[in-house]
């Protein structure tokens, strides 16, 4: 079999620092497990804008299309805040998602036992937490047309975005969520605002119609505002949550904080398998580029390393290797090492680089 083609897009801010740690893990897989990757690296976001005047070139987009998987660091930063909307760093990321048709965004929120104390919530509320947010990623208000700012006859300006969902968009994300729930705790909560939004009414109807095809999964519905409250009140009531692009963006940030730090959360963005069973995919940490701490070697590399582990699991069917990385992460944390974002009294504060190195050493031990 030919080598697996990986495209690394470190991006902006802390992106390159955390990606450097992923490269160590990729090297380890090659040396110790004989798993060879063809690794290419390229620019996205502000970094691409600085060099090419666009946040993603057509050539890079093509490389992403041709790869087996993309690993992305983060995009954006204050430096590019005043750029025109069309060339903002975030547009690069959104184009990757849209052009690769990565409609299913899996955002797990797991509380590692060693990190129970890092959460701002009481230990009994979060201990053992393991939920999965399935966010629709290529539709809704992010991409709905028309979208713009216009000037009205009275001289006022009017900004508008459009929330739209078709049945097929809802059904395909619904199926992904039901299938995942089936492999996990068999509970699926579908989240929208059917009380005020027509797209929400349709969403609820379509999810309800899918229900009987998955009789082993218990389906419930919840309004998004209530869900944000329930996530903090009693997050363990959830197993899988399926929701639209915007609500998924917001609720996954909330869920991330249950775990103590955004710095721990990976994600997978998946397309539909083609006729040959090949699926486009991109893996990225849920956190952003954190320009305030960029270049200081203090960012937490775990979210990006765990994103690589999701890549092994979902794109390459290498569950054993994925488990190995997750176990190594657990062990390193249990051993007391902490980056600044998850630091607590009595633990050893380490840099991005030292954390990455410790993880690889742990892989040496257990792999
Ligand atoms: C995310 C981010 C992005 C989003 C931004 C950077 C465009 O917040 O992946 O959650 O809103 O989807
Ligand atoms: Mg977000």
Short mmCIF file of C-alpha atoms and ligand atoms in Angstrom, two decimals:
data_model
loop_
_atom_site.label_atom_id
_atom_site.label_comp_id
_atom_site.label_asym_id
_atom_site.label_seq_id
_atom_site.Cartn_x
_atom_site.Cartn_y
_atom_site.Cartn_z
CA UNK A 1 0.00 0.00 0.00
CA UNK A 2 1.27 3.46 -0.81
CA UNK A 3 2.25 5.82 1.97
CA UNK A 4 -0.46 7.77 3.67
CA UNK A 5 -0.53 11.35 2.45
CA UNK A 6 -0.71 13.90 5.24
CA UNK A 7 -0.93 17.63 4.71
CA UNK A 8 0.11 19.68 7.73
CA UNK A 9 -1.21 23.23 7.91
CA UNK A 10 0.20 24.73 11.11
CA UNK A 11 -1.34 28.17 10.45
CA UNK A 12 -1.00 31.08 12.85
CA UNK A 13 -0.25 31.90 16.45
CA UNK A 14 0.45 28.80 18.52
CA UNK A 15 -0.36 26.60 15.50
CA UNK A 16 3.27 26.00 14.46
CA UNK A 17 4.39 25.28 18.05
CA UNK A 18 1.77 22.65 18.70
CA UNK A 19 2.22 21.16 15.22
CA UNK A 20 5.92 20.69 15.94
CA UNK A 21 4.91 18.25 18.70
CA UNK A 22 2.62 16.35 16.33
CA UNK A 23 5.57 15.94 13.98
CA UNK A 24 7.43 14.15 16.77
CA UNK A 25 4.57 11.72 17.11
CA UNK A 26 4.44 11.20 13.33
CA UNK A 27 8.19 10.46 13.36
CA UNK A 28 7.72 8.04 16.21
CA UNK A 29 5.03 6.15 14.28
CA UNK A 30 7.44 5.83 11.36
CA UNK A 31 10.44 4.71 13.39
CA UNK A 32 8.80 2.49 15.96
CA UNK A 33 5.73 1.19 14.18
CA UNK A 34 6.84 1.29 10.56
CA UNK A 35 3.91 3.50 9.62
CA UNK A 36 5.19 5.77 6.90
CA UNK A 37 3.50 9.01 6.05
CA UNK A 38 4.22 11.30 3.11
CA UNK A 39 4.16 14.57 4.96
CA UNK A 40 3.76 17.89 3.17
CA UNK A 41 3.50 21.21 4.92
CA UNK A 42 1.90 24.41 3.71
CA UNK A 43 0.47 27.76 4.75
CA UNK A 44 -3.05 28.71 5.78
CA UNK A 45 -4.65 31.73 7.43
CA UNK A 46 -2.68 34.87 8.19
CA UNK A 47 0.57 33.10 7.37
CA UNK A 48 -0.70 32.40 3.85
CA UNK A 49 -2.04 35.93 3.53
CA UNK A 50 1.34 37.43 4.45
CA UNK A 51 3.07 35.42 1.75
CA UNK A 52 0.43 35.17 -0.99
CA UNK A 53 -2.20 37.82 -0.25
CA UNK A 54 -4.88 35.16 0.29
CA UNK A 55 -5.60 32.98 3.36
CA UNK A 56 -5.49 29.81 1.24
CA UNK A 57 -4.05 29.48 -2.26
CA UNK A 58 -5.67 27.30 -4.92
CA UNK A 59 -2.51 25.20 -4.93
CA UNK A 60 -2.81 24.49 -1.20
CA UNK A 61 -6.51 23.75 -1.61
CA UNK A 62 -5.57 21.21 -4.29
CA UNK A 63 -3.01 19.59 -1.99
CA UNK A 64 -5.71 19.26 0.66
CA UNK A 65 -8.01 17.60 -1.88
CA UNK A 66 -5.27 15.17 -2.87
CA UNK A 67 -4.24 14.26 0.66
CA UNK A 68 -5.57 11.36 2.73
CA UNK A 69 -5.92 13.70 5.70
CA UNK A 70 -5.18 17.27 6.68
CA UNK A 71 -3.97 18.25 10.15
CA UNK A 72 -4.55 21.92 10.91
CA UNK A 73 -3.13 23.99 13.75
CA UNK A 74 -5.05 27.25 14.10
CA UNK A 75 -5.79 30.40 12.13
CA UNK A 76 -6.25 34.06 12.94
CA UNK A 77 -4.79 36.73 15.15
CA UNK A 78 -5.03 40.40 16.01
CA UNK A 79 -2.48 41.20 13.31
CA UNK A 80 -5.05 40.40 10.61
CA UNK A 81 -8.16 41.73 12.37
CA UNK A 82 -8.58 44.68 10.04
CA UNK A 83 -8.26 42.83 6.75
CA UNK A 84 -11.24 42.80 4.36
CA UNK A 85 -13.70 40.00 5.24
CA UNK A 86 -12.86 37.91 2.12
CA UNK A 87 -9.19 37.57 2.99
CA UNK A 88 -9.43 37.18 6.75
CA UNK A 89 -7.50 34.12 8.01
CA UNK A 90 -10.74 32.36 9.00
CA UNK A 91 -11.84 32.34 5.34
CA UNK A 92 -9.00 29.92 4.61
CA UNK A 93 -10.30 27.45 7.17
CA UNK A 94 -13.90 27.86 6.03
CA UNK A 95 -12.89 27.25 2.41
CA UNK A 96 -11.11 24.04 3.36
CA UNK A 97 -14.21 22.82 5.18
CA UNK A 98 -16.58 23.83 2.39
CA UNK A 99 -14.58 22.75 -0.67
CA UNK A 100 -13.71 19.39 0.88
CA UNK A 101 -17.37 19.07 1.93
CA UNK A 102 -16.41 18.20 5.50
CA UNK A 103 -19.95 18.33 6.82
CA UNK A 104 -19.49 16.27 9.98
CA UNK A 105 -17.48 17.81 12.78
CA UNK A 106 -16.86 15.51 15.73
CA UNK A 107 -15.91 17.30 18.92
CA UNK A 108 -15.45 14.95 21.85
CA UNK A 109 -15.27 16.42 25.35
CA UNK A 110 -13.63 14.02 27.75
CA UNK A 111 -12.45 14.67 31.25
CA UNK A 112 -9.15 12.96 31.96
CA UNK A 113 -9.10 11.72 35.55
CA UNK A 114 -5.84 13.55 36.20
CA UNK A 115 -7.45 16.84 35.15
CA UNK A 116 -10.67 16.75 37.17
CA UNK A 117 -9.23 19.49 39.34
CA UNK A 118 -8.56 21.77 36.35
CA UNK A 119 -12.23 22.24 35.57
CA UNK A 120 -13.93 25.26 37.06
CA UNK A 121 -16.87 22.95 37.81
CA UNK A 122 -17.17 20.72 40.85
CA UNK A 123 -15.37 17.36 40.45
CA UNK A 124 -18.58 15.35 40.90
CA UNK A 125 -20.16 17.22 37.98
CA UNK A 126 -17.39 16.47 35.50
CA UNK A 127 -15.56 13.33 36.69
CA UNK A 128 -15.77 10.62 34.06
CA UNK A 129 -17.44 12.93 31.55
CA UNK A 130 -17.36 11.64 27.98
CA UNK A 131 -19.62 13.37 25.48
CA UNK A 132 -19.47 13.86 21.75
CA UNK A 133 -20.76 16.94 19.99
CA UNK A 134 -21.54 16.37 16.33
CA UNK A 135 -21.60 19.75 14.65
CA UNK A 136 -22.89 20.28 11.12
CA UNK A 137 -20.01 22.11 9.46
CA UNK A 138 -20.77 23.17 5.90
CA UNK A 139 -24.25 24.67 6.11
CA UNK A 140 -26.37 26.99 8.20
CA UNK A 141 -25.70 30.63 8.84
CA UNK A 142 -21.96 30.30 8.15
CA UNK A 143 -22.57 29.76 4.46
CA UNK A 144 -26.23 30.65 3.82
CA UNK A 145 -26.91 33.11 1.01
CA UNK A 146 -27.66 35.97 0.81
CA UNK A 147 -25.16 37.36 3.25
CA UNK A 148 -23.91 40.91 3.30
CA UNK A 149 -24.17 44.50 4.41
CA UNK A 150 -26.40 46.87 2.45
CA UNK A 151 -27.31 50.52 2.73
CA UNK A 152 -31.00 51.25 3.11
CA UNK A 153 -32.79 54.22 1.49
CA UNK A 154 -32.78 56.03 4.84
CA UNK A 155 -28.99 55.78 4.95
CA UNK A 156 -28.87 53.12 7.67
CA UNK A 157 -26.79 50.05 7.03
CA UNK A 158 -28.24 46.58 7.39
CA UNK A 159 -26.16 43.45 7.95
CA UNK A 160 -27.71 40.09 7.18
CA UNK A 161 -26.90 36.40 7.24
CA UNK A 162 -29.08 33.53 6.28
CA UNK A 163 -29.71 30.33 8.22
CA UNK A 164 -30.71 27.60 5.78
CA UNK A 165 -30.82 23.83 5.95
CA UNK A 166 -32.11 21.36 3.39
CA UNK A 167 -33.45 17.94 4.25
CA UNK A 168 -30.40 16.20 2.78
CA UNK A 169 -28.03 18.34 4.83
CA UNK A 170 -29.93 17.49 8.01
CA UNK A 171 -30.32 13.81 7.22
CA UNK A 172 -26.63 13.20 6.44
CA UNK A 173 -25.41 14.78 9.69
CA UNK A 174 -28.22 13.02 11.54
CA UNK A 175 -27.04 9.66 10.26
CA UNK A 176 -23.46 10.31 11.36
CA UNK A 177 -24.71 11.18 14.83
CA UNK A 178 -27.02 8.17 15.13
CA UNK A 179 -24.22 5.83 13.98
CA UNK A 180 -21.84 7.31 16.55
CA UNK A 181 -24.43 7.09 19.34
CA UNK A 182 -24.93 3.47 18.40
CA UNK A 183 -21.24 2.78 19.05
CA UNK A 184 -21.26 4.71 22.33
CA UNK A 185 -23.92 5.24 25.01
CA UNK A 186 -26.88 4.90 22.58
CA UNK A 187 -28.32 8.29 23.48
CA UNK A 188 -28.67 11.13 20.98
CA UNK A 189 -29.85 14.64 21.80
CA UNK A 190 -30.73 16.81 18.80
CA UNK A 191 -30.39 20.52 19.49
CA UNK A 192 -31.99 23.48 17.66
CA UNK A 193 -34.34 26.42 18.24
CA UNK A 194 -37.52 24.97 16.74
CA UNK A 195 -39.46 27.38 18.93
CA UNK A 196 -38.27 30.39 16.89
CA UNK A 197 -36.53 29.20 13.72
CA UNK A 198 -38.08 27.47 10.70
CA UNK A 199 -34.77 25.76 9.95
CA UNK A 200 -35.05 24.41 13.49
CA UNK A 201 -38.57 23.11 12.86
CA UNK A 202 -37.31 21.22 9.80
CA UNK A 203 -34.27 19.98 11.72
CA UNK A 204 -36.48 18.50 14.44
CA UNK A 205 -38.86 16.90 11.93
CA UNK A 206 -36.06 15.25 9.98
CA UNK A 207 -34.28 13.96 13.09
CA UNK A 208 -37.58 12.59 14.37
CA UNK A 209 -38.14 10.80 11.04
CA UNK A 210 -34.70 9.18 11.26
CA UNK A 211 -35.37 7.90 14.78
CA UNK A 212 -37.22 4.67 13.87
CA UNK A 213 -34.29 3.59 11.68
CA UNK A 214 -32.15 3.49 14.81
CA UNK A 215 -34.45 1.82 17.34
CA UNK A 216 -31.50 1.04 19.62
CA UNK A 217 -30.70 4.75 20.04
CA UNK A 218 -32.75 6.88 22.39
CA UNK A 219 -33.47 10.19 20.64
CA UNK A 220 -34.36 13.38 22.49
CA UNK A 221 -34.66 17.03 21.45
CA UNK A 222 -33.57 20.16 23.24
CA UNK A 223 -33.57 23.89 22.53
CA UNK A 224 -30.07 25.31 22.17
CA UNK A 225 -30.37 27.79 25.04
CA UNK A 226 -31.50 25.05 27.38
CA UNK A 227 -28.67 22.82 26.14
CA UNK A 228 -26.07 25.46 27.00
CA UNK A 229 -27.52 25.57 30.51
CA UNK A 230 -27.75 21.78 30.89
CA UNK A 231 -24.14 21.38 29.75
CA UNK A 232 -22.99 23.29 32.81
CA UNK A 233 -25.69 22.04 35.19
CA UNK A 234 -25.42 18.32 34.51
CA UNK A 235 -23.25 17.48 31.51
CA UNK A 236 -23.23 13.74 32.20
CA UNK A 237 -26.86 13.50 31.09
CA UNK A 238 -25.53 13.68 27.50
CA UNK A 239 -23.91 11.06 25.30
CA UNK A 240 -24.01 12.39 21.72
CA UNK A 241 -25.34 15.84 20.83
CA UNK A 242 -26.11 16.70 17.20
CA UNK A 243 -26.60 20.30 16.21
CA UNK A 244 -26.15 22.91 13.49
CA UNK A 245 -23.06 24.86 12.54
CA UNK A 246 -23.51 27.93 14.74
CA UNK A 247 -24.97 26.23 17.82
CA UNK A 248 -22.27 23.58 17.49
CA UNK A 249 -19.59 26.25 17.48
CA UNK A 250 -20.92 27.76 20.69
CA UNK A 251 -21.88 24.59 22.55
CA UNK A 252 -18.54 22.93 21.82
CA UNK A 253 -16.72 25.84 23.41
CA UNK A 254 -18.89 25.43 26.49
CA UNK A 255 -18.29 21.68 26.54
CA UNK A 256 -14.57 22.22 26.24
CA UNK A 257 -14.47 24.13 29.48
CA UNK A 258 -16.02 21.24 31.36
CA UNK A 259 -12.78 19.43 30.68
CA UNK A 260 -10.64 22.14 32.21
CA UNK A 261 -9.04 23.56 29.12
CA UNK A 262 -9.61 24.20 25.46
CA UNK A 263 -6.04 23.03 25.16
CA UNK A 264 -7.13 19.41 25.56
CA UNK A 265 -9.81 19.12 22.91
CA UNK A 266 -9.31 17.53 19.48
CA UNK A 267 -11.77 17.45 16.60
CA UNK A 268 -12.35 15.63 13.35
CA UNK A 269 -14.09 17.07 10.30
CA UNK A 270 -15.23 14.34 7.96
CA UNK A 271 -16.77 14.12 4.51
CA UNK A 272 -18.87 11.33 3.04
CA UNK A 273 -16.98 8.23 1.81
CA UNK A 274 -16.68 8.14 -1.99
CA UNK A 275 -17.36 5.13 -4.22
CA UNK A 276 -14.01 3.63 -3.20
CA UNK A 277 -14.71 4.14 0.48
CA UNK A 278 -12.22 6.99 0.64
CA UNK A 279 -13.23 9.86 2.89
CA UNK A 280 -11.89 13.40 2.95
CA UNK A 281 -10.92 14.54 6.40
CA UNK A 282 -9.31 17.31 8.39
CA UNK A 283 -8.27 17.18 12.02
CA UNK A 284 -7.77 20.23 14.20
CA UNK A 285 -7.77 21.29 17.82
CA UNK A 286 -10.93 23.06 18.99
CA UNK A 287 -8.83 25.92 20.35
CA UNK A 288 -7.79 28.91 18.29
CA UNK A 289 -4.46 30.55 17.53
CA UNK A 290 -4.12 32.20 20.97
CA UNK A 291 -1.97 35.11 19.72
CA UNK A 292 -1.41 36.31 23.30
CA UNK A 293 0.72 33.28 24.12
CA UNK A 294 2.13 32.53 20.65
CA UNK A 295 5.87 32.01 20.38
CA UNK A 296 6.29 31.55 24.15
CA UNK A 297 6.48 27.76 24.14
CA UNK A 298 3.74 27.53 26.78
CA UNK A 299 0.75 26.35 24.71
CA UNK A 300 -0.75 22.93 25.35
CA UNK A 301 0.03 20.59 22.42
CA UNK A 302 -2.40 17.87 23.60
CA UNK A 303 -5.42 19.00 21.56
CA UNK A 304 -3.45 18.82 18.32
CA UNK A 305 -1.71 15.57 19.25
CA UNK A 306 -5.10 14.05 20.12
CA UNK A 307 -6.41 15.36 16.79
CA UNK A 308 -3.68 13.30 15.12
CA UNK A 309 -4.85 10.33 17.13
CA UNK A 310 -8.39 10.91 15.81
CA UNK A 311 -6.83 10.98 12.33
CA UNK A 312 -5.32 7.53 12.87
CA UNK A 313 -8.66 6.24 14.15
CA UNK A 314 -11.03 7.71 11.57
CA UNK A 315 -8.96 8.09 8.39
CA UNK A 316 -6.58 5.16 8.67
CA UNK A 317 -8.48 2.65 10.76
CA UNK A 318 -5.55 2.40 13.16
CA UNK A 319 -7.39 2.13 16.46
CA UNK A 320 -4.47 0.47 18.26
CA UNK A 321 -2.11 3.35 17.49
CA UNK A 322 -4.80 5.91 18.32
CA UNK A 323 -5.39 4.22 21.67
CA UNK A 324 -1.66 4.23 22.28
CA UNK A 325 -1.42 8.00 21.86
CA UNK A 326 -4.42 8.55 24.11
CA UNK A 327 -2.96 6.27 26.76
CA UNK A 328 0.38 8.07 26.57
CA UNK A 329 -1.41 11.40 27.03
CA UNK A 330 -3.22 10.04 30.09
CA UNK A 331 -0.02 8.68 31.58
CA UNK A 332 1.92 11.89 31.07
CA UNK A 333 -0.84 13.85 32.83
CA UNK A 334 -1.09 11.26 35.59
CA UNK A 335 2.66 11.67 36.05
CA UNK A 336 2.03 15.29 37.02
CA UNK A 337 3.21 17.24 33.98
CA UNK A 338 1.09 20.27 33.14
CA UNK A 339 1.22 23.09 30.63
CA UNK A 340 0.17 26.47 32.03
CA UNK A 341 -3.49 26.19 30.95
CA UNK A 342 -4.06 23.06 33.06
CA UNK A 343 -1.63 23.83 35.87
CA UNK A 344 -2.77 23.11 39.42
CA UNK A 345 -0.94 23.21 42.75
CA UNK A 346 1.68 20.54 43.32
CA UNK A 347 2.11 19.75 39.63
CA UNK A 348 5.11 20.37 37.40
CA UNK A 349 4.68 23.20 34.93
CA UNK A 350 6.29 22.41 31.60
CA UNK A 351 6.65 24.00 28.18
CA UNK A 352 5.02 22.96 24.92
CA UNK A 353 8.22 21.25 23.83
CA UNK A 354 8.76 19.37 27.08
CA UNK A 355 5.17 18.13 27.02
CA UNK A 356 5.63 16.84 23.47
CA UNK A 357 8.89 15.18 24.38
CA UNK A 358 7.37 13.56 27.47
CA UNK A 359 4.57 12.13 25.37
CA UNK A 360 7.00 10.58 22.91
CA UNK A 361 9.05 9.12 25.76
CA UNK A 362 5.87 7.62 27.17
CA UNK A 363 5.13 6.12 23.75
CA UNK A 364 8.57 4.55 23.86
CA UNK A 365 7.66 2.98 27.18
CA UNK A 366 4.20 1.65 26.40
CA UNK A 367 4.40 1.18 22.63
C1 LIG B 1 -14.12 26.76 15.38
C2 LIG B 1 -13.74 28.20 15.19
C3 LIG B 1 -14.09 28.62 13.77
C4 LIG B 1 -15.59 28.52 13.62
C5 LIG B 1 -13.57 30.00 13.37
C6 LIG B 1 -12.09 30.14 13.56
C7 LIG B 1 -13.97 30.36 11.97
O1 LIG B 1 -14.36 28.98 16.15
O2 LIG B 1 -13.62 25.90 14.63
O3 LIG B 1 -14.90 26.47 16.30
O4 LIG B 1 -16.34 29.43 13.97
O5 LIG B 1 -16.04 27.48 13.14
MG1 LIG B 2 -15.38 27.89 17.65
#
